[in-house]
XYZ file of C-alpha atoms in Angstrom:
699
model
C 4.783 76.480 97.005
C 5.351 75.370 93.473
C 6.227 78.922 92.352
C 8.524 79.328 95.287
C 10.237 76.030 94.439
C 10.770 77.033 90.804
C 12.057 80.401 91.979
C 14.670 78.672 94.112
C 15.703 76.562 91.127
C 16.026 79.628 88.871
C 17.934 81.468 91.582
C 20.425 78.590 91.904
C 20.852 78.494 88.097
C 21.439 82.257 87.941
C 23.974 81.958 90.785
C 25.745 79.158 88.890
C 25.840 81.310 85.756
C 27.227 84.205 87.765
C 29.895 81.955 89.225
C 30.840 80.886 85.685
C 30.605 84.311 84.094
C 34.296 84.144 83.173
C 33.699 80.903 81.266
C 30.597 82.413 79.623
C 32.535 85.461 78.481
C 35.251 83.124 77.139
C 32.805 81.162 74.963
C 31.045 84.340 73.755
C 34.449 85.806 72.892
C 35.518 82.586 71.162
C 32.321 82.643 69.076
C 32.946 86.250 68.063
C 36.556 85.402 67.259
C 35.475 82.516 65.046
C 33.022 84.827 63.271
C 35.469 87.677 62.710
C 38.805 85.873 62.216
C 39.685 83.162 59.648
C 39.887 79.625 61.120
C 43.587 79.232 60.336
C 44.367 82.415 62.244
C 42.393 81.149 65.265
C 44.370 77.897 65.143
C 47.591 79.848 64.951
C 46.569 81.902 67.994
C 46.335 78.756 70.137
C 49.605 77.185 68.921
C 50.290 75.913 65.423
C 47.892 76.342 62.524
C 44.506 74.817 61.926
C 45.993 71.977 59.939
C 48.350 71.064 62.759
C 51.528 72.128 60.926
C 53.587 68.954 60.491
C 57.054 69.332 62.024
C 58.276 65.790 61.426
C 57.492 62.111 61.400
C 58.124 59.368 63.977
C 57.643 55.714 63.045
C 55.212 56.684 60.272
C 53.192 58.998 62.543
C 53.031 62.626 61.453
C 53.856 64.943 64.373
C 51.998 68.230 64.166
C 52.744 71.543 65.784
C 49.928 71.194 68.317
C 51.188 67.944 69.867
C 54.724 69.315 69.958
C 53.559 72.525 71.678
C 51.761 70.424 74.306
C 54.940 68.510 75.057
C 56.909 71.758 75.037
C 54.559 73.200 77.670
C 54.897 70.064 79.827
C 58.688 70.287 79.679
C 58.658 74.019 80.506
C 56.380 73.491 83.489
C 58.534 70.648 84.828
C 61.508 72.977 85.426
C 63.828 70.072 84.576
C 65.546 71.824 81.691
C 67.104 75.245 81.233
C 67.424 77.271 78.035
C 65.218 77.399 74.929
C 67.331 74.906 72.949
C 67.371 72.379 75.811
C 63.602 72.651 76.322
C 62.859 72.230 72.622
C 65.221 69.254 72.340
C 63.761 67.641 75.477
C 60.197 68.047 74.156
C 61.149 66.453 70.839
C 63.064 63.611 72.547
C 60.018 63.008 74.720
C 57.789 62.669 71.650
C 60.285 60.312 70.000
C 60.465 58.120 73.105
C 56.688 58.025 73.559
C 56.101 57.087 69.937
C 58.918 54.553 69.518
C 58.826 52.881 72.941
C 55.367 53.463 74.456
C 54.057 50.004 73.491
C 57.154 48.295 74.909
C 56.929 50.234 78.183
C 53.233 49.372 78.486
C 53.904 45.690 77.690
C 56.611 45.626 80.380
C 53.952 46.725 82.900
C 56.168 49.204 84.738
C 54.530 50.963 87.708
C 56.301 53.573 89.843
C 54.891 53.791 93.380
C 55.470 56.553 95.926
C 58.432 54.844 97.610
C 60.127 54.232 94.273
C 59.353 57.799 93.133
C 61.064 59.158 96.250
C 64.004 56.831 95.652
C 64.270 58.107 92.060
C 64.605 61.632 93.430
C 66.487 61.226 96.718
C 67.877 57.689 96.791
C 71.441 56.469 96.599
C 71.355 56.658 92.795
C 68.751 59.165 91.508
C 67.509 58.881 87.943
C 69.822 60.318 85.283
C 67.486 63.229 84.516
C 66.988 64.202 88.187
C 70.717 63.875 88.863
C 71.540 66.314 86.081
C 68.730 68.828 86.736
C 68.726 68.927 90.550
C 72.081 67.560 91.717
C 74.315 69.290 89.177
C 75.518 65.876 88.012
C 77.117 64.892 91.352
C 75.273 63.325 94.304
C 76.472 64.481 97.721
C 74.688 65.028 101.027
C 74.742 68.747 100.322
C 73.343 68.431 96.776
C 70.700 65.946 98.021
C 69.496 68.459 100.667
C 69.455 71.187 98.037
C 67.468 68.976 95.644
C 64.934 68.097 98.366
C 64.439 71.774 99.151
C 63.899 72.601 95.458
C 61.370 69.807 95.078
C 59.418 70.759 98.182
C 59.200 74.506 97.521
C 57.999 74.527 93.900
C 54.538 75.436 92.625
C 51.802 72.832 92.265
C 51.719 73.080 88.449
C 55.458 72.474 88.220
C 55.271 69.603 90.720
C 52.540 67.858 88.712
C 54.347 68.294 85.372
C 57.611 67.263 86.971
C 56.190 64.074 88.470
C 54.773 63.101 85.078
C 58.060 63.825 83.292
C 60.277 62.035 85.840
C 58.109 58.910 85.927
C 57.890 58.827 82.129
C 61.662 59.097 81.735
C 62.355 56.669 84.586
C 60.193 54.012 82.943
C 62.233 54.497 79.775
C 65.463 54.154 81.794
C 64.177 50.845 83.184
C 63.288 49.615 79.696
C 66.692 50.648 78.360
C 68.412 48.861 81.245
C 66.430 45.710 80.443
C 67.301 45.915 76.748
C 70.997 46.547 77.434
C 71.153 43.529 79.734
C 69.433 41.501 77.029
C 72.350 42.165 74.686
C 74.489 39.583 76.405
C 77.814 38.081 75.403
C 77.908 34.410 76.365
C 80.976 32.160 76.435
C 80.406 30.944 72.851
C 80.276 34.558 71.630
C 83.518 35.207 73.495
C 85.212 32.146 71.979
C 84.138 33.102 68.462
C 85.347 36.684 68.964
C 88.672 35.384 70.277
C 89.137 33.134 67.239
C 88.180 35.880 64.782
C 90.846 38.124 66.267
C 93.554 35.508 66.690
C 93.158 32.931 63.902
C 95.574 34.097 61.213
C 96.228 33.304 57.591
C 99.259 34.148 55.528
C 98.230 34.764 51.934
C 99.405 35.973 48.573
C 97.114 37.701 46.119
C 97.150 38.960 42.562
C 95.267 42.174 41.923
C 94.563 44.659 39.191
C 93.318 48.037 40.311
C 90.430 49.541 38.346
C 92.378 52.787 38.191
C 95.235 50.982 36.374
C 92.918 49.950 33.545
C 92.286 52.637 30.953
C 88.615 53.565 30.603
C 89.015 53.125 26.872
C 89.720 49.412 27.426
C 86.015 48.731 27.986
C 82.905 50.295 26.549
C 79.883 51.174 28.686
C 76.857 52.367 26.735
C 74.112 54.616 28.091
C 71.721 51.676 28.087
C 74.191 49.609 30.171
C 74.508 52.444 32.680
C 70.707 52.654 32.856
C 70.531 48.877 33.346
C 73.084 49.139 36.168
C 70.971 51.909 37.698
C 67.792 49.807 37.598
C 69.595 46.882 39.277
C 71.245 48.966 41.991
C 69.076 52.023 42.659
C 67.702 50.547 45.917
C 71.225 50.151 47.302
C 71.533 52.462 50.354
C 74.755 53.776 48.816
C 72.716 55.701 46.248
C 69.761 56.815 48.364
C 69.324 60.578 48.370
C 69.361 62.329 51.720
C 67.205 65.453 51.978
C 69.000 68.754 51.681
C 68.658 72.202 50.182
C 71.362 74.042 48.319
C 71.564 77.806 48.544
C 73.636 80.467 46.797
C 74.790 83.168 49.176
C 75.824 86.792 48.539
C 77.673 88.293 51.479
C 78.446 91.979 52.061
C 80.903 92.966 54.808
C 79.954 96.102 56.739
C 83.153 98.117 57.248
C 83.502 101.420 59.112
C 84.006 104.427 56.866
C 86.844 106.926 57.164
C 84.331 109.304 58.724
C 83.385 106.697 61.339
C 87.036 106.253 62.293
C 87.612 110.004 62.518
C 84.548 110.538 64.711
C 85.618 107.848 67.191
C 89.147 109.310 67.309
C 87.790 112.812 68.002
C 85.481 111.599 70.783
C 88.384 109.943 72.602
C 90.610 112.988 72.027
C 88.029 115.192 73.724
C 88.258 113.036 76.862
C 92.032 113.405 77.320
C 92.108 116.404 79.683
C 89.221 115.146 81.827
C 90.910 111.718 82.054
C 94.083 113.317 83.481
C 92.217 114.850 86.411
C 89.541 112.174 86.901
C 89.170 111.459 90.659
C 88.278 107.782 90.025
C 89.951 106.203 87.020
C 87.842 103.038 87.121
C 84.551 104.952 87.020
C 85.799 107.213 84.220
C 86.902 104.206 82.128
C 83.614 102.347 82.643
C 81.592 105.441 81.735
C 83.487 106.073 78.499
C 84.639 102.667 77.154
C 82.469 100.875 74.598
C 82.842 97.611 76.533
C 82.094 99.259 79.939
C 84.930 97.298 81.575
C 87.819 98.474 83.764
C 90.892 96.225 84.032
C 94.406 97.287 84.962
C 96.671 96.483 82.013
C 100.434 95.987 82.455
C 102.066 97.454 79.346
C 104.957 95.528 77.770
C 107.486 97.513 75.754
C 107.095 96.987 72.015
C 103.359 96.232 72.159
C 102.713 99.359 70.079
C 104.935 101.234 67.648
C 106.900 104.467 67.490
C 106.050 107.434 69.693
C 103.099 105.713 71.382
C 105.364 102.913 72.640
C 107.953 105.393 73.892
C 105.341 107.471 75.777
C 103.743 104.402 77.390
C 107.134 103.021 78.496
C 108.746 106.218 79.799
C 105.717 108.318 80.799
C 105.086 109.325 84.397
C 102.141 108.316 86.571
C 99.180 110.502 85.575
C 100.225 110.876 81.927
C 97.525 110.236 79.293
C 98.620 108.770 75.951
C 96.546 108.590 72.765
C 94.219 108.072 71.132
C 96.128 105.349 69.281
C 94.925 102.422 67.194
C 95.363 98.912 68.586
C 93.772 95.702 67.314
C 90.698 97.254 65.713
C 90.037 99.827 68.449
C 91.093 103.336 69.381
C 92.534 103.520 72.895
C 93.180 106.331 75.336
C 95.506 105.184 78.151
C 96.413 106.693 81.490
C 99.506 105.567 83.401
C 98.216 104.870 86.926
C 101.162 102.947 88.381
C 104.754 101.933 87.734
C 105.391 98.248 88.475
C 108.956 96.913 88.921
C 109.980 94.402 86.270
C 111.184 91.160 87.885
C 114.431 90.023 86.303
C 115.160 87.147 88.725
C 113.375 85.406 91.571
C 114.691 83.213 94.351
C 112.223 80.536 95.377
C 111.723 77.275 97.216
C 109.156 74.477 97.161
C 107.938 71.216 98.680
C 107.090 68.673 95.967
C 104.427 66.030 96.658
C 104.046 63.282 94.080
C 100.565 61.986 93.136
C 99.131 59.356 90.824
C 96.385 59.675 88.254
C 93.462 58.401 90.321
C 91.156 61.217 91.563
C 91.152 59.899 95.141
C 94.976 59.935 95.238
C 95.145 63.458 93.787
C 92.590 64.674 96.335
C 94.603 63.132 99.192
C 97.823 64.838 98.048
C 96.020 68.188 97.632
C 94.679 67.875 101.200
C 98.245 67.282 102.452
C 99.455 70.341 100.507
C 96.723 72.459 102.153
C 97.852 71.254 105.591
C 101.504 72.102 104.848
C 100.506 75.549 103.584
C 98.614 76.204 106.838
C 101.609 75.118 108.939
C 103.946 77.410 106.978
C 101.585 80.360 107.328
C 101.512 79.691 111.088
C 105.300 79.945 111.259
C 106.566 76.402 110.689
C 110.062 75.972 109.217
C 110.015 75.635 105.399
C 113.363 73.795 105.499
C 112.142 71.223 108.019
C 108.925 70.503 106.151
C 110.787 70.268 102.823
C 113.238 67.804 104.358
C 110.394 65.696 105.796
C 107.859 65.768 102.965
C 109.368 66.816 99.625
C 110.189 64.004 97.191
C 112.302 66.318 95.008
C 115.750 64.975 95.942
C 117.536 67.866 94.218
C 115.971 70.464 96.567
C 114.714 68.706 99.718
C 118.184 68.620 101.305
C 118.594 72.359 100.628
C 115.466 73.516 102.413
C 113.485 73.196 99.181
C 115.576 75.917 97.496
C 115.230 76.260 93.706
C 117.903 78.972 93.598
C 117.698 82.077 91.432
C 115.453 81.754 88.363
C 115.153 84.159 85.431
C 112.666 84.281 82.593
C 115.448 84.056 80.004
C 117.243 81.094 81.610
C 117.848 78.183 79.281
C 114.999 75.723 79.737
C 115.874 72.129 80.581
C 113.049 69.961 79.116
C 113.619 67.291 81.778
C 112.930 69.758 84.632
C 109.207 70.144 83.978
C 108.294 71.051 87.568
C 111.005 73.711 87.825
C 110.042 75.170 84.449
C 106.429 75.608 85.520
C 107.321 77.004 88.946
C 109.623 79.563 87.282
C 106.533 81.171 85.706
C 104.520 80.979 88.945
C 107.314 82.487 91.048
C 107.967 85.390 88.640
C 104.408 86.576 89.280
C 104.237 85.691 92.995
C 104.169 87.987 96.043
C 107.261 87.779 98.224
C 106.652 85.616 101.311
C 103.241 84.312 100.235
C 102.883 80.504 100.303
C 100.953 79.091 97.329
C 99.973 75.694 95.883
C 100.220 74.641 92.237
C 99.453 71.426 90.393
C 102.605 70.550 88.456
C 103.678 67.592 86.300
C 103.580 64.475 88.463
C 102.085 66.062 91.549
C 101.648 69.237 93.626
C 104.123 71.918 94.750
C 103.830 74.136 97.817
C 106.026 77.107 96.866
C 107.196 80.535 98.021
C 109.134 83.423 96.463
C 111.808 84.518 98.958
C 113.515 87.358 97.056
C 113.385 89.351 93.818
C 115.774 91.292 91.599
C 114.350 94.018 89.358
C 115.284 95.656 86.066
C 113.267 98.799 85.281
C 109.535 99.319 85.584
C 106.421 98.544 83.519
C 103.594 101.032 83.185
C 100.225 99.923 84.551
C 97.422 101.436 82.461
C 93.786 102.387 82.789
C 92.491 102.116 79.223
C 89.448 103.638 77.552
C 88.752 101.557 74.456
C 86.292 102.163 71.637
C 85.895 99.653 68.807
C 86.264 101.161 65.334
C 82.845 100.022 64.122
C 80.533 101.195 61.342
C 78.075 103.862 62.419
C 74.317 103.561 61.961
C 74.545 105.876 58.961
C 77.218 103.679 57.336
C 75.165 100.545 57.956
C 72.007 102.191 56.620
C 73.844 103.332 53.511
C 75.143 99.825 52.756
C 71.759 98.270 53.549
C 70.163 100.640 51.064
C 72.803 99.705 48.483
C 72.233 95.973 49.035
C 68.466 96.449 48.893
C 68.568 98.400 45.658
C 70.552 95.589 44.044
C 69.339 92.334 45.586
C 65.662 92.919 46.228
C 64.842 93.997 42.692
C 65.218 90.346 41.637
C 62.350 87.903 42.113
C 64.345 85.037 40.594
C 67.466 83.621 42.198
C 68.917 82.798 38.760
C 68.757 86.467 37.735
C 70.198 87.548 41.095
C 73.216 85.237 40.831
C 73.865 86.053 37.153
C 73.838 89.792 37.861
C 76.048 89.371 40.943
C 78.638 87.346 39.013
C 78.613 89.884 36.173
C 79.524 92.570 38.736
C 82.306 90.422 40.187
C 80.535 89.751 43.483
C 81.460 86.524 45.295
C 78.647 83.961 45.359
C 79.142 80.977 47.693
C 77.264 77.677 47.521
C 76.151 76.051 50.778
C 74.337 72.775 51.492
C 71.742 72.793 54.290
C 70.152 69.585 55.615
C 66.713 69.490 57.237
C 68.382 68.841 60.599
C 70.892 71.679 60.289
C 70.729 74.457 62.848
C 73.519 76.594 61.436
C 75.708 76.832 58.349
C 79.296 75.980 59.419
C 80.916 78.786 57.427
C 78.430 81.441 58.615
C 78.305 82.177 62.356
C 74.887 82.796 63.963
C 73.099 81.683 60.804
C 70.034 80.120 62.482
C 67.615 82.537 60.797
C 69.047 81.777 57.344
C 68.651 78.026 57.994
C 65.041 78.484 59.132
C 64.242 80.420 55.949
C 66.017 77.833 53.787
C 64.154 74.900 55.339
C 60.733 76.553 55.599
C 57.957 74.704 53.804
C 56.978 77.859 51.933
C 60.436 78.269 50.350
C 60.831 77.204 46.717
C 63.648 76.917 44.205
C 64.849 80.345 42.998
C 63.201 82.193 45.907
C 65.199 85.235 47.027
C 65.474 85.826 50.761
C 65.170 89.044 52.692
C 68.425 90.714 53.756
C 69.855 88.952 56.815
C 72.111 90.872 59.191
C 74.658 88.388 60.565
C 77.883 89.173 62.461
C 78.755 92.407 60.699
C 77.571 91.182 57.299
C 74.498 91.618 55.146
C 73.555 88.331 53.494
C 71.111 87.558 50.692
C 70.390 83.937 49.760
C 68.548 82.073 47.032
C 67.546 78.411 46.938
C 69.165 76.670 43.979
C 68.196 73.050 44.722
C 65.744 71.089 46.865
C 66.502 67.401 47.301
C 63.881 65.302 49.083
C 64.660 61.943 50.657
C 63.833 59.327 48.056
C 65.063 56.622 45.744
C 67.274 58.562 43.349
C 66.276 59.730 39.934
C 68.787 58.696 37.325
C 69.927 62.261 36.624
C 70.952 62.820 40.255
C 73.271 59.793 40.407
C 74.204 59.365 36.756
C 77.907 60.090 37.353
C 78.158 57.672 40.302
C 76.256 54.997 38.385
C 78.471 55.373 35.310
C 81.650 55.131 37.447
C 80.414 51.968 39.180
C 79.113 50.486 35.925
C 82.584 51.075 34.494
C 84.132 49.189 37.445
C 81.745 46.302 36.808
C 82.675 46.277 33.121
C 86.375 46.186 33.999
C 85.722 43.276 36.363
C 83.852 41.364 33.636
C 86.667 42.175 31.187
C 89.272 40.650 33.531
C 87.568 37.803 35.340
C 87.568 35.193 32.536
C 91.203 35.865 31.725
C 92.218 35.637 35.405
C 90.142 32.479 36.065
C 91.732 30.334 33.400
C 95.261 30.530 34.889
C 96.359 28.103 37.593
C 98.866 30.205 39.501
C 99.261 33.841 40.526
C 102.401 34.442 38.450
C 100.619 33.467 35.242
C 97.645 35.639 36.156
C 99.845 38.661 36.741
C 101.886 38.045 33.590
C 98.781 37.926 31.429
C 96.706 40.744 32.939
C 99.506 43.157 33.855
C 98.777 43.082 37.570
C 100.808 42.743 40.741
C 101.442 39.951 43.235
C 101.593 40.901 46.905
C 102.073 39.040 50.132
C 99.778 40.046 52.928
C 100.603 40.470 56.538
C 98.806 37.956 58.715
C 95.096 38.204 57.943
C 92.433 37.921 60.638
C 88.677 37.629 60.231
C 87.959 40.813 62.148
C 89.891 42.882 59.595
C 89.087 43.466 55.935
C 92.471 44.933 55.107
C 94.545 43.821 52.116
C 97.895 45.520 51.748
C 97.735 48.090 48.950
C 93.974 47.760 48.493
C 92.701 49.208 51.751
C 90.370 48.067 54.475
C 87.255 47.234 52.472
C 87.809 43.785 50.982
C 85.742 41.397 53.157
C 84.956 38.947 50.354
C 88.627 38.307 49.570
C 89.480 37.861 53.263
C 86.542 35.486 53.638
C 87.780 33.343 50.746
C 91.237 33.240 52.331
C 89.888 31.661 55.510
C 87.415 29.440 53.683
C 89.952 27.910 51.282
C 92.556 25.212 51.699
C 96.232 26.096 51.521
C 97.711 26.700 48.044
C 94.256 26.790 46.419
C 93.303 29.821 44.312
C 90.092 31.608 45.210
C 87.496 32.547 42.574
C 88.002 35.944 40.945
C 86.728 38.532 43.441
C 85.173 41.856 42.491
C 86.807 44.054 45.138
C 86.198 47.647 46.080
C 89.360 49.014 44.457
C 90.284 46.219 42.085
C 89.898 42.629 40.877
C 91.504 40.046 43.161
C 92.553 36.380 43.217
C 93.866 35.242 46.594
C 95.749 32.126 47.690
C 96.320 30.982 51.276
C 99.864 29.923 52.048
C 99.455 28.920 55.665
C 97.031 29.203 58.550
C 97.850 29.642 62.212
C 94.936 28.753 64.433
C 94.778 30.390 67.830
C 95.369 28.004 70.728
C 92.306 26.920 72.612
C 91.822 28.396 76.073
C 90.505 26.704 79.166
C 88.329 29.751 79.857
C 87.126 32.682 77.778
C 85.880 34.691 80.750
C 88.292 37.599 80.139
C 87.259 37.717 76.488
C 83.621 37.588 77.583
C 84.077 40.627 79.840
C 85.762 42.581 77.030
C 83.102 41.578 74.512
C 80.305 42.525 76.909
C 81.749 46.036 77.048
C 81.564 46.159 73.258
C 78.031 44.766 73.324
C 77.113 47.407 75.905
C 77.634 50.078 73.264
C 75.506 48.156 70.794
C 72.235 49.396 72.297
C 73.272 52.994 71.629
C 74.070 52.082 68.012
C 70.708 50.307 67.648
C 68.887 53.292 69.095
C 70.781 55.681 66.829
C 69.824 53.482 63.871
C 66.149 53.531 64.924
C 66.245 57.301 65.201
C 68.010 57.646 61.850
C 65.566 55.401 59.999
C 62.244 56.060 61.727
C 62.479 59.697 62.819
C 62.340 62.778 60.604
C 63.009 65.928 62.579
C 61.781 68.889 60.539
C 61.318 71.417 63.329
C 63.629 73.834 61.544
C 61.062 74.068 58.773
């Protein structure tokens, strides 16, 4: 019995092992992998490297590659975002939100039950994320049914990830709503804002601009500049933002003469077959580099010389070319002759509309109804008389008369000018609708006059592009020059000696592209990679018909500046301070502005009415808050202390003050201020992100 009992136990264990043989094989394989492959490679295999691979910092917490990849997978599985860039951005935003706001969300105690979850997805006002992902941004009965169907037919994994993502984001939306409502403008705020905007002071000030004082007037020693640096280096004005500077050599890849000749000969060989092709569209698609067939109406003068003459006067079936046009060789077949409209006789019914969407929609619905009536045989004249608000045409059956493309344009007749273009390209007797200045026109072309015919072309086009051989030859030439240098300094020196253009570009850690170089994402990734060092030479990048080689010439980390990096700025500001000190005693001892100006060679100016919500002083710009503050804080006809301004040294005197009249109610001001306060949350959040988030994914 005992043996039989143990046998049953062993049998059950063996069965369990068999059931888990996949897991067993996994662990055996993992052990072998760990034995044969270095640990960092194993870590890389499962996302990121063994050390986690820091990709940024949020509120002092280092974010590694592994945690980012987990969020990235959650976002991908949720099916709430489309496109690699959107998914990556959403995963990063999710990490930022979790790290910055998780404690606040937890403290708020938000819970989302089933009824609320359904309301978030299908209610009157779905959450912002659901509305964008599943409703296309607009909630209608149709889009709600479509969203419900998408939700109910997805896979279990996606549903689980989606639920987690929606609830997480919805809790954040609730927190943000709470915070926004907490930024509240009360009646006292409104009154103060009203007074700051409407209290006014008329003032006169004496000023001496720093730029008007010769630098030789004062002496600033190196030790004084260093002292200024030590006193001011923590000022945000001087803080160094992280960036990398690169030197870029760019080589354009141009087609050779041989490339051009080969393309010309290929098109030439198609000429006879093109003439007899049974289906022009198929022949064009099969032989054009862009694989597109579009009928092109040829306008006389679009090409030069014999080509233009052949395309204008040739008969249907004629093949012209190859000829060069806008960087391509073209072979064209005349497939139709289209009469050239010289004049058109037309009529319309003009319906005026306002700017509100609902009003425009109502007028468009009326235009559709009129169009249907006309197509069913209703009288155009009767409908124009009843409905058109164009007094110049409604009494004439809506007639616009004869219109020609070369008629003199009357700027005041904006509707007629636009309809002229529409009618010239219309089909006789067809009723159409167009949005025009001030409303909508229901119009019809009733007759045409013609002057000659345009050729309609089927065009085989082949871009004159460098061949593979030409590209390989240039690549080899670039390689033989650029890649022999291991130092960027040597590379740039040699390039400049040979007269090659070397451009300097600045790349921040948050950059995705370089503005002057299209599709430069790969160059940015190399520049910002953690392995890159000063004077490193890149591989050869192939970007938009160019070969590009780059070298890193400077790496600036975010930090309190070293003196050498801001020496010029510090010296300039130390010089301004010295000029202020040179002037202030002399300006302070005089009792009126005229004496000040006479003795320091300055200027007296009257200001426009000053208000506390503006820092503008005429002639000195909009950055003088201290002087404006003194103006409102001083009594009339009393000189202020000498002010160290942004652009010069200032003494200001108030001549008169006009206080805004008190109001019985500041409710209107409160509403306006609340709108301003409503944007404050976004500015606070942007500030939090700027100061507490370092996004280094591009590294």
